[in-house]
Coordinates of C-alpha atoms and ligand atoms in Angstrom, one line a residue:
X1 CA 7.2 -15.1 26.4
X2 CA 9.8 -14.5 23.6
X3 CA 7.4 -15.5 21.2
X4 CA 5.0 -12.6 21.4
X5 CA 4.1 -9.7 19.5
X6 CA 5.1 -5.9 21.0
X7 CA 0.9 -5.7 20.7
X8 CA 0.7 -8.5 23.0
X9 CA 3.2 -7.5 25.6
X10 CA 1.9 -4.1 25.7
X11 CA -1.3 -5.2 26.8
X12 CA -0.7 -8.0 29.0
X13 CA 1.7 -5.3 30.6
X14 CA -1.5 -2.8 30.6
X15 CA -3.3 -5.3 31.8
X16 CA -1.7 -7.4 34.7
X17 CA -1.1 -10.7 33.2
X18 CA 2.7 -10.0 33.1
X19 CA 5.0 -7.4 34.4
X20 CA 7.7 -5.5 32.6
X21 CA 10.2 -6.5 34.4
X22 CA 9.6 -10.3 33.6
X23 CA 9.3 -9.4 30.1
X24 CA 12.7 -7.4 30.2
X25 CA 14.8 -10.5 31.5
X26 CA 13.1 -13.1 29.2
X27 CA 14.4 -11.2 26.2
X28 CA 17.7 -10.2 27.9
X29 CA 18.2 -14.0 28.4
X30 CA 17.5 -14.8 25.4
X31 CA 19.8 -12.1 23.7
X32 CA 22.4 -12.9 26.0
X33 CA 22.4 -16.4 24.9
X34 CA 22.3 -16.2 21.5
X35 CA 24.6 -13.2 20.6
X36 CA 27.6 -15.1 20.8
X37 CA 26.4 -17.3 17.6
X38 CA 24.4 -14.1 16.0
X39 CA 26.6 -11.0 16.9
X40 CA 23.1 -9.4 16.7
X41 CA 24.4 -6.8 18.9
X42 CA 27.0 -3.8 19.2
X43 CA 25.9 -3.5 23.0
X44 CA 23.2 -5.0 25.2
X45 CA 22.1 -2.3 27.7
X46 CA 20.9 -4.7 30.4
X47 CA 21.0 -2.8 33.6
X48 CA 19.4 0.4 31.7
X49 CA 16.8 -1.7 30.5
X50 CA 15.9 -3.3 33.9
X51 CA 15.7 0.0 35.5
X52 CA 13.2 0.8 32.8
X53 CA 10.6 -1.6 33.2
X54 CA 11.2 -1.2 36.5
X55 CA 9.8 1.8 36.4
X56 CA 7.1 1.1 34.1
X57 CA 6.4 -1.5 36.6
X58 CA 5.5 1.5 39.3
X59 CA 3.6 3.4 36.7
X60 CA 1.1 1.3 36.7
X61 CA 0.9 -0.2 40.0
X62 CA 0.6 3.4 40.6
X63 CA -2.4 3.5 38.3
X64 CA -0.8 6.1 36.3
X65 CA -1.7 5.7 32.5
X66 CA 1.2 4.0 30.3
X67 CA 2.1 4.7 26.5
X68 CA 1.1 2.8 23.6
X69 CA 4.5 1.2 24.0
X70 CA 4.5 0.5 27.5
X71 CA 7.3 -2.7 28.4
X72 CA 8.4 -3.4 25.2
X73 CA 11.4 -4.3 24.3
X74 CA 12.9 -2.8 21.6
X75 CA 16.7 -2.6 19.8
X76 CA 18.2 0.0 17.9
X77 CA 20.4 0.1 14.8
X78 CA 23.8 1.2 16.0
X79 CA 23.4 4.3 14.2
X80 CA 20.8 6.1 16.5
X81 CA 21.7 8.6 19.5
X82 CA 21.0 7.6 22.6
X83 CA 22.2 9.8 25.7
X84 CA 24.9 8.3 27.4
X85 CA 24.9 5.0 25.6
X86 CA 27.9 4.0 23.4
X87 CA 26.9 4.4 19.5
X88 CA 29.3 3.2 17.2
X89 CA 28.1 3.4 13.6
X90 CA 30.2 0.1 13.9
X91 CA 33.0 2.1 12.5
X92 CA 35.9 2.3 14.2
X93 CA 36.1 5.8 14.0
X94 CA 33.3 6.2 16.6
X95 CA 34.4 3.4 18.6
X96 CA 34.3 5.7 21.9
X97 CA 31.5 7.6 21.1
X98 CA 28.8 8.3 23.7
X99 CA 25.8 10.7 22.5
X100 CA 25.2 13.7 24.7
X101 CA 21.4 13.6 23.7
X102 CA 18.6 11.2 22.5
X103 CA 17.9 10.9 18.8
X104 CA 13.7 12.0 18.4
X105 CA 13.0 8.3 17.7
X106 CA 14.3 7.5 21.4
X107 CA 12.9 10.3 23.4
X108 CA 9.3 9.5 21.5
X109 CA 9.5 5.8 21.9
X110 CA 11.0 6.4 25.7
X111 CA 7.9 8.7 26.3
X112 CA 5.5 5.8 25.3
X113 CA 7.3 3.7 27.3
X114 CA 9.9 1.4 25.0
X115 CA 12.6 -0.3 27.0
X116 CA 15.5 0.1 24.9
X117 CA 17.5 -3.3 25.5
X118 CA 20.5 -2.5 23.6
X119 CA 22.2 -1.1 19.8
X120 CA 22.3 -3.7 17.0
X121 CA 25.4 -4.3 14.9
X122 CA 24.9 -3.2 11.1
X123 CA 27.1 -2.0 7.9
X124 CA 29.8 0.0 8.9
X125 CA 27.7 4.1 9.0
X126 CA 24.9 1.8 7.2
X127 CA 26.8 0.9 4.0
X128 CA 26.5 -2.6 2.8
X129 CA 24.3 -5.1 1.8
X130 CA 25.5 -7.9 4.2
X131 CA 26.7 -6.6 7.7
X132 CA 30.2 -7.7 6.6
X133 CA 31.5 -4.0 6.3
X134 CA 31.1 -3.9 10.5
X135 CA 34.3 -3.0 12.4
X136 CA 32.6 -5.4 15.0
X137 CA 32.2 -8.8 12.3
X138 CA 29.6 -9.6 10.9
X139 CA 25.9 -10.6 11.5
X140 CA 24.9 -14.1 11.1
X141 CA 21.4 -15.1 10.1
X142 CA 19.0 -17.1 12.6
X143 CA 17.9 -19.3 9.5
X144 CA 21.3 -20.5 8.3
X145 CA 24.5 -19.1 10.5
X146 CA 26.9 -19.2 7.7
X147 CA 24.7 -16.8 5.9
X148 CA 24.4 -13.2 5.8
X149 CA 21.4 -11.4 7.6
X150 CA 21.4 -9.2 4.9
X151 CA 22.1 -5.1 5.9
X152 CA 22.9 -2.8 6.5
X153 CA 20.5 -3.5 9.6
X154 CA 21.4 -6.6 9.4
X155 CA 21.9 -7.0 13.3
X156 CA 18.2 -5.7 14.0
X157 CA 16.9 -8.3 11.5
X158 CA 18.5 -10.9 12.8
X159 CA 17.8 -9.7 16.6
X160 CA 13.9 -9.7 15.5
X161 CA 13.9 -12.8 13.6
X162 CA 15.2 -14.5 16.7
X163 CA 13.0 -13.1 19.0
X164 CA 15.6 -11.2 21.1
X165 CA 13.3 -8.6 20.6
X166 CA 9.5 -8.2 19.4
X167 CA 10.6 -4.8 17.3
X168 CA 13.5 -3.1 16.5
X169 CA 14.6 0.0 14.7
X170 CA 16.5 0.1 11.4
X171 CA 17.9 2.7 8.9
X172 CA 16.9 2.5 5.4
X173 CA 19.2 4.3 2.6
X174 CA 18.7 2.4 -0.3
X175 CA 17.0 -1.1 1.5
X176 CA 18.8 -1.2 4.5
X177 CA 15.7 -1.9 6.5
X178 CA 13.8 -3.8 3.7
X179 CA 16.6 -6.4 2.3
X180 CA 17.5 -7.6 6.3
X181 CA 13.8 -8.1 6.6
X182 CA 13.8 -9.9 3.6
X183 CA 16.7 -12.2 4.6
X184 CA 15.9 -12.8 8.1
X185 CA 12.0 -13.6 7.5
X186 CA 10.6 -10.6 8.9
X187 CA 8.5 -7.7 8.0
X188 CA 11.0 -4.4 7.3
X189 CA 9.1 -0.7 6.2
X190 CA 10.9 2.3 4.9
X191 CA 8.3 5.1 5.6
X192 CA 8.1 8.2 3.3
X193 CA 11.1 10.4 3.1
X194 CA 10.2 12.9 5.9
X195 CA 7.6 10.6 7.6
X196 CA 9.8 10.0 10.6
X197 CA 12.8 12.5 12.6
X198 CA 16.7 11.6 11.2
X199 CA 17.4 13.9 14.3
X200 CA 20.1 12.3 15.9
X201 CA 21.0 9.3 13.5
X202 CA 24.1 9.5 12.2
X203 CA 23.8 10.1 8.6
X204 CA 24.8 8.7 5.4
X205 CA 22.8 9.9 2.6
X206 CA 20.7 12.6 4.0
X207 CA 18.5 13.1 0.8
X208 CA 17.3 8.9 1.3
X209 CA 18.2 8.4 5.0
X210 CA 14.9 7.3 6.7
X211 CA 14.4 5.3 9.9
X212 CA 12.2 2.5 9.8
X213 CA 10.8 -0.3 12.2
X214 CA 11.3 -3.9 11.9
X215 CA 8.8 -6.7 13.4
X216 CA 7.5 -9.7 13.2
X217 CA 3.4 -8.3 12.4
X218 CA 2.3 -5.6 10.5
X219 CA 0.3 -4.5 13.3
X220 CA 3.6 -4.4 15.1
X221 CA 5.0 -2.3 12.1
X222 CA 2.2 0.2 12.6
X223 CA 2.0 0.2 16.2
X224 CA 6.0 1.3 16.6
X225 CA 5.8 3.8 13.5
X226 CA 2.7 5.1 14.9
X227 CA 4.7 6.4 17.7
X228 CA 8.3 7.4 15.8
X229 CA 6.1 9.4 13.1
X230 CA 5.5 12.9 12.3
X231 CA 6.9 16.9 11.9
X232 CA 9.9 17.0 14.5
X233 CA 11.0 20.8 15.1
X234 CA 14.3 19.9 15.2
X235 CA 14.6 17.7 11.2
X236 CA 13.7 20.7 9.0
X237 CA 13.3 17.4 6.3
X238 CA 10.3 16.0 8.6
X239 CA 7.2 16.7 7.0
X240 CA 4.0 18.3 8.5
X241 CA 1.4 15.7 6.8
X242 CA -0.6 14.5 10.2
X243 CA 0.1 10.7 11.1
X244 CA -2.7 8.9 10.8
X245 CA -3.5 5.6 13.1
X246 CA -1.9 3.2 11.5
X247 CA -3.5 0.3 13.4
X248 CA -6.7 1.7 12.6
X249 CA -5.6 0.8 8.7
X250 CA -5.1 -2.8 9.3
X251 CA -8.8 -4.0 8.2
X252 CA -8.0 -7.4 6.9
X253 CA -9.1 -6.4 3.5
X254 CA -7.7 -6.1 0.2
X255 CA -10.9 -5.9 -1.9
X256 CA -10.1 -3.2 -4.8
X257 CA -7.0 -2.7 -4.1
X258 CA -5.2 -2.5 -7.2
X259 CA -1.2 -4.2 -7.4
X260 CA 0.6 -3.3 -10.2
X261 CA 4.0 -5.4 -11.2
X262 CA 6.8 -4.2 -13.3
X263 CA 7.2 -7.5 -14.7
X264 CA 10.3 -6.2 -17.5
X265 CA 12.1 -4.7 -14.8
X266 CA 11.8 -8.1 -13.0
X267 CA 12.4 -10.2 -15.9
X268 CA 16.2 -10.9 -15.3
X269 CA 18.5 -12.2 -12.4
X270 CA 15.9 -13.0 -10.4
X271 CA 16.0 -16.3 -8.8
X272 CA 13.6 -18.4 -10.1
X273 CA 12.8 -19.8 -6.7
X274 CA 12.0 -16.0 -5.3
X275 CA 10.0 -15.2 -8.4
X276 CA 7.6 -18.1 -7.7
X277 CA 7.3 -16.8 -4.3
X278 CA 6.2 -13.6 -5.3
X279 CA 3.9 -14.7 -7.8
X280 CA 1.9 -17.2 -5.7
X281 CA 2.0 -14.1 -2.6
X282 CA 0.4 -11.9 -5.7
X283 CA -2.1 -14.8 -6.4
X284 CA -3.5 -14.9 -3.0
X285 CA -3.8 -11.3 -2.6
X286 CA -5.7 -11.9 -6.0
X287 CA -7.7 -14.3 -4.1
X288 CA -8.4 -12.0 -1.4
X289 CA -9.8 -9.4 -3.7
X290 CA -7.1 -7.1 -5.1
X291 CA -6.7 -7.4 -8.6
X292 CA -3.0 -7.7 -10.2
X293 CA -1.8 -5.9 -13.4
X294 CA 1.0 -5.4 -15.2
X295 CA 2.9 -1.3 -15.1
X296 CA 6.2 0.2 -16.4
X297 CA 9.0 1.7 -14.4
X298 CA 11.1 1.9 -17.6
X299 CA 13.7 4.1 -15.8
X300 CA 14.2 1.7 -12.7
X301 CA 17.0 -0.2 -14.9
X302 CA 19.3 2.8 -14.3
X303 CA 18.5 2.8 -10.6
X304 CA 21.5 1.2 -9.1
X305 CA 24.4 4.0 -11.3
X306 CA 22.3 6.8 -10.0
X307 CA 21.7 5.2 -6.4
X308 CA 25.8 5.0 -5.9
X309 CA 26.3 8.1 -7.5
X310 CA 23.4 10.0 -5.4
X311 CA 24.3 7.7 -2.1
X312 CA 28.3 8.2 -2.2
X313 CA 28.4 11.7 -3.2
X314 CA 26.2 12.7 -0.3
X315 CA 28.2 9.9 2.1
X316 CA 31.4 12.2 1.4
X317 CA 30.3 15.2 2.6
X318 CA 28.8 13.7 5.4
X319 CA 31.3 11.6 6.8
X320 CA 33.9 14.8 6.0
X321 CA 32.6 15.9 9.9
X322 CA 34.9 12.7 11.0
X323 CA 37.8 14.5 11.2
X324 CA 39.6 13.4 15.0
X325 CA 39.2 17.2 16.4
X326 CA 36.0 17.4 17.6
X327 CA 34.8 13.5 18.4
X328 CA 35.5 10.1 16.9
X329 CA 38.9 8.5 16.7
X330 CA 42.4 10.8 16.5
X331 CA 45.8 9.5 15.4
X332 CA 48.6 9.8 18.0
X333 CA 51.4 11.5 17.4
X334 CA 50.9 13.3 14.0
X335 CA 53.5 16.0 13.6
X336 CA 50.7 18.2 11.5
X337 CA 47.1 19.1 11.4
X338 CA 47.2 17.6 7.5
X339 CA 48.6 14.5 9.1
X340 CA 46.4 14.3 11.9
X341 CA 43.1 14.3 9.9
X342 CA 44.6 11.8 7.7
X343 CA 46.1 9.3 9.6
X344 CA 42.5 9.8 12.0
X345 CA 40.2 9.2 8.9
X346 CA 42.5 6.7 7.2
X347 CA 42.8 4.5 10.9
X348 CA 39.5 5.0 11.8
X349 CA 36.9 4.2 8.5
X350 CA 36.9 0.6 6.9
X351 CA 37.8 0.2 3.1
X352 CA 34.2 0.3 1.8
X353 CA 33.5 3.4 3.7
X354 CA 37.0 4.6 2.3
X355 CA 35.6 3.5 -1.1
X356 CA 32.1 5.6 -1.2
X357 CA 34.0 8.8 0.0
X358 CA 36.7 8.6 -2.8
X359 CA 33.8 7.4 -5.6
X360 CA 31.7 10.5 -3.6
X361 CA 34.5 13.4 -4.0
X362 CA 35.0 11.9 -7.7
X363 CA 31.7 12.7 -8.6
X364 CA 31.3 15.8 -6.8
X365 CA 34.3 17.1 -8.3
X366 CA 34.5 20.0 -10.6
X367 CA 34.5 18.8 -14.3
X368 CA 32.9 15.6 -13.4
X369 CA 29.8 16.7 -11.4
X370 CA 27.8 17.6 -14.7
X371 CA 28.8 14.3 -16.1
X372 CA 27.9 12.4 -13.5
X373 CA 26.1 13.9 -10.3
X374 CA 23.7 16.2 -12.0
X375 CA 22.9 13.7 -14.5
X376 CA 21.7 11.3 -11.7
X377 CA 19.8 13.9 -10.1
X378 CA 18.2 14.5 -13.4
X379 CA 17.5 10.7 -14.2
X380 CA 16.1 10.5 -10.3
X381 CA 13.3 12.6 -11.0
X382 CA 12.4 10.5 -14.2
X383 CA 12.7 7.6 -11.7
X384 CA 9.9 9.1 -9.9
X385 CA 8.1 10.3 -12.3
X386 CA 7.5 6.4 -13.6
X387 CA 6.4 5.6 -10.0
X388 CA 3.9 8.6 -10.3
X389 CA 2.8 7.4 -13.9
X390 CA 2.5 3.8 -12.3
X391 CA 0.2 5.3 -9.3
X392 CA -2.4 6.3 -11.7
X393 CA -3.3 2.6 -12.4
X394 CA -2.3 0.7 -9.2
X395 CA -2.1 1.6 -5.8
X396 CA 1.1 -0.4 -5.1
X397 CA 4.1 -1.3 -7.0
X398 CA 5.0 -5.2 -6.0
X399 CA 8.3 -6.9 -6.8
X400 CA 10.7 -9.0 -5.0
X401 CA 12.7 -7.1 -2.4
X402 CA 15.7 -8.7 -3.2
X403 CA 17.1 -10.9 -6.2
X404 CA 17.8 -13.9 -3.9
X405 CA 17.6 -15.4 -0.5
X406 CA 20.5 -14.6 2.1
X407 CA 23.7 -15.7 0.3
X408 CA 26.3 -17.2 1.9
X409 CA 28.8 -15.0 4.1
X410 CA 31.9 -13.8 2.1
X411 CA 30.4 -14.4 -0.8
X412 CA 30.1 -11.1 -2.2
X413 CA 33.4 -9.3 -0.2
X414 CA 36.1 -9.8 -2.8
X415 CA 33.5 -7.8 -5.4
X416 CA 31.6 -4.7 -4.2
X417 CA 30.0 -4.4 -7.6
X418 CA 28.0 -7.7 -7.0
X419 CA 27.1 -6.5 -3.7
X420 CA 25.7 -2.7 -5.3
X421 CA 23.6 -4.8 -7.9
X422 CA 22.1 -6.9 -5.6
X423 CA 20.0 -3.7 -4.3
X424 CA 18.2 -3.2 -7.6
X425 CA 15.0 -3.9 -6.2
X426 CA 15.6 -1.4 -3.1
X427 CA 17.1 1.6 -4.1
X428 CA 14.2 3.2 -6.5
X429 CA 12.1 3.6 -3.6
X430 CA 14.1 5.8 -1.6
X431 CA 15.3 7.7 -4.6
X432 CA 11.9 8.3 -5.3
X433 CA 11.4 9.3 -1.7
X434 CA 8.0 6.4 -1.7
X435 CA 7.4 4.0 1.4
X436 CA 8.1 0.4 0.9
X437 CA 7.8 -2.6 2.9
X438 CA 9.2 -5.9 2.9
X439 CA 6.4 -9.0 3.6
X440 CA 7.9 -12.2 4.3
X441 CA 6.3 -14.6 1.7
X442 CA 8.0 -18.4 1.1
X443 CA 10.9 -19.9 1.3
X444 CA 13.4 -21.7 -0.4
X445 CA 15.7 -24.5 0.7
X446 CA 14.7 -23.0 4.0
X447 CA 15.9 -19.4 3.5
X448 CA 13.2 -16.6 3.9
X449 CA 12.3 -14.9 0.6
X450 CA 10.5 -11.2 0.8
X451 CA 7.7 -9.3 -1.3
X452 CA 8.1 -5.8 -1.4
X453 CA 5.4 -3.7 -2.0
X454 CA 5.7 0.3 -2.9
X455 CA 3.3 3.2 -2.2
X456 CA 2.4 6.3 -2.8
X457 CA 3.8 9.3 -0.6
X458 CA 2.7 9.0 3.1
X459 CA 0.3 6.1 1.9
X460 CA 2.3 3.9 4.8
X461 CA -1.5 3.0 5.2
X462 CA -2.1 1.2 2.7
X463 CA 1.6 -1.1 2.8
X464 CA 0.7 -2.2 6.0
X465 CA -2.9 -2.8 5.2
X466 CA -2.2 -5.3 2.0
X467 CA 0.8 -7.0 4.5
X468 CA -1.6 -7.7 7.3
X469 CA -4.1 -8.8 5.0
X470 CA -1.5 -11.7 3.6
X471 CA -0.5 -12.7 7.1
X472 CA -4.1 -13.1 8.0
X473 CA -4.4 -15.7 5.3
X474 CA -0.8 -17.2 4.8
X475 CA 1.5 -18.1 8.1
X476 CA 5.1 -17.1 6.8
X477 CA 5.0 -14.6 9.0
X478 CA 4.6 -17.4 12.2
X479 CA 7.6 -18.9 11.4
X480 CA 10.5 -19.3 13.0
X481 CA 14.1 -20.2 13.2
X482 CA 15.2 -23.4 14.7
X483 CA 18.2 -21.1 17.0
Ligands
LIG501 N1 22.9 -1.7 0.4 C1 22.8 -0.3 0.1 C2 24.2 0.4 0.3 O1 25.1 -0.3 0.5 C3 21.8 0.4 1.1 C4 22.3 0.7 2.4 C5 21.3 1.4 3.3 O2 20.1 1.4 2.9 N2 21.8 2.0 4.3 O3 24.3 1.6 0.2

């Protein structure tokens, strides 16, 4: 049971050969017994769940019609709103904090009938690379459990991966759905900046924020952003493009389709063992009928400065809202207001939170902003202007999704700059505003290894087209962990 697809359980569901409730407590089981080793999870929301597919269960023995989503498990980053259920951020500053109201993403995958089976651990308010700025410790990886699951959705990854869940939600700032994906083996996308509702997720850079869904197919992919997508009256940022049917993209070919590959930008760091991967995953979409040439992006090397500068300066104001008065953690006994907010904000964030909103006010600051801010706002728009150069030739952009396979746990804590450069692959995308997706695509010494592909705005489309494509002819995506 734990083996199949959300495509699968929905229509077994739809169609009688299993019930919701049997599919519910399979994956409940199975979460239950593996998140002492994985830490996958902030909260497992058993009884909720039940009660769900319970009542999915009477839907359709009622004969009423069920959603495109009808049964299926699903777990959310524990950044996203849901009513009444503890959302943490995994910052210690919201340890407490129940949501009076759903995030869009949960009432629209609610209304097509998603059983929500619990909030996954991440990146303390989604900053990291690793899962090891949680409050709640870190995220271990199915594949290797001394390794990191990657982040800062490291705890959906890794709940997918395992098959705790068929699908999960993530949130993707600068990679934080595509590098966990990449780590943990499975298929990560970061739609279009806009594509998809930030109501209710707790930002962190609200200018690349972006939910994004996490599976094990790309026609799982589509079928879970077909429901989260589109213009939401209350995210003035959603856009009103219409959603097309993203199933209805996944036509097994590639013929035409034109890949292009930044191969300077990719010429240094990389681990030899990932660049091989990507290159034979390029030569069998060749095979299949796209053709692969070489493009530019000769402003992508100064994407990681302008990513921390853009990311952190944004982070501070955002995270300014923490302040103990109105929810979140409060210091006792402060004998001022001053002292109250800062013993509050100084017990409550972690140090690499504490880091971005000091590096954030820097920036922001008067005398520095020129120097630094604006100037990464101006070389962001040459960023995307190499992208939309680079879409004039190719349809995609390929490239590894991350520099290596999941490295070891603590191996990056003691210096955050390692961590930051390790996301060079990630962050243009978002800073661009593009969709990307990650496409599991080898291996090495065991370790999943990830091809990211880039497209053109609100051409999700054609991502999860060319990644359905590979998996029809390659079986990475099949795989899985020996947990
Ligand atoms: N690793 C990047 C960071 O630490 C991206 C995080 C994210 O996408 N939320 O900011």
């Amino acid at each position: 049971m734990v083996q199949q697809t959300a495509r699968a359980i929905r229509d077994d569901i739809a169609q009688g050969r299993a019930s919701a409730s049997d599919v519910c407590r399979a994956f409940l089981e199975r979460t239950q017994a593996l998140n002492p080793t994985l830490n996958a999870f902030n909260h497992v929301a058993a009884d909720r769940a039940l009660a769900r597919a319970k009542a999915i269960d009477a839907q359709r023995a009622a004969g009423a019609s069920l959603g495109p989503l009808a049964g299926v498990p699903i777990a959310l980053k524990d950044n996203m709103s849901v009513r009444g259920m503890r959302t943490t951020a995994s910052s210690k500053i919201l340890d407490t904090y129940v949501p009076v109201y759903d995030a869009t993403v949960v009432q629209r995958l609610e209304a097509a009938g998603a059983v929500i089976l619990g909030k996954t651990n991440c990146d303390e308010f989604a900053m990291g690379s690793s899962n090891e700025n949680s409050a709640y410790g870190p995220v271990r990886n199915p594949w290797a459990t001394d390794r990191t699951p990657g982040g800062s959705s490291g705890g959906s990854a890794a709940a997918v991966a395992a098959r705790c869940v068929p699908v999960a939600l993530g949130s993707d700032t600068g990679g934080s759905v595509r590098q966990p994906g990449s780590f943990c083996g499975v298929i990560g996308l970061k739609p279009t900046y806009g594509r998809v509702s930030r109501y209710g997720l707790l930002a962190f850079a609200s200018s690349l924020d972006q939910i994004g869904p996490l599976g094990r197919t790309a026609a799982d992919a589509a079928l879970v952003l077909s429901v989260i997508a589109g213009a939401d009256p209350c995210d003035a940022t959603t856009a009103r493009e219409p959603v097309p049917d993203f199933s209805a993209a996944l036509t097994g070919d590639v013929k035409g389709v034109r890949i292009g590959v930044p191969r300077t930008f990719m010429a240094d760091g990389v681990d030899p063992a990932v660049l091989r991967a990507v290159d034979d995953a390029l030569a069998t979409l060749n095979s299949a009928g796209a053709t692969v040439v070489d493009v530019e992006l000769p402003h992508a090397k100064y994407a990681i400065p302008v990513y921390y500068l853009v990311a952190t300066a944004e982070a501070s104001s955002n995270l300014a809202r923490y302040d103990g008065v109105k929810y979140g953690h409060r210091a006792d006994d402060a004998k001022t207001l001053r002292e109250m907010y800062s013993r509050s904000r100084d017990e409550g964030f972690g140090p690499e939170v504490k880091r971005r909103i000091m590096l954030g006010t820097y920036v922001l600051s008067a005398g520095y902003y020129d120097a630094f801010y604006l100037k990464a706002l101006q070389v962001r728009t040459l960023l995307r202007r190499d992208y939309e150069q680079a879409f004039e030739k190719v349809d995609v952009v390929a490239m590894p999704t991350a520099p290596t396979p999941a490295f070891r746990l603590g191996d990056k804590t003691d210096d955050p700059l390692q961590m930051y450069l390790a996301d060079i692959f990630t962050v243009s995308a978002p800073l661009a505003g593009l969709p990307a997706i990650s496409v599991p695509c080898g291996f090495a010494d065991g370790l999943p290894i990830g091809l990211q592909l880039t497209g053109r705005f609100f051409d999700e489309s054609m991502l999860l087209r060319i990644a359905d494509a590979y998996e029809r002819v390659t079986d990475w995506s099949r795989q899985s962990p020996a947990i």
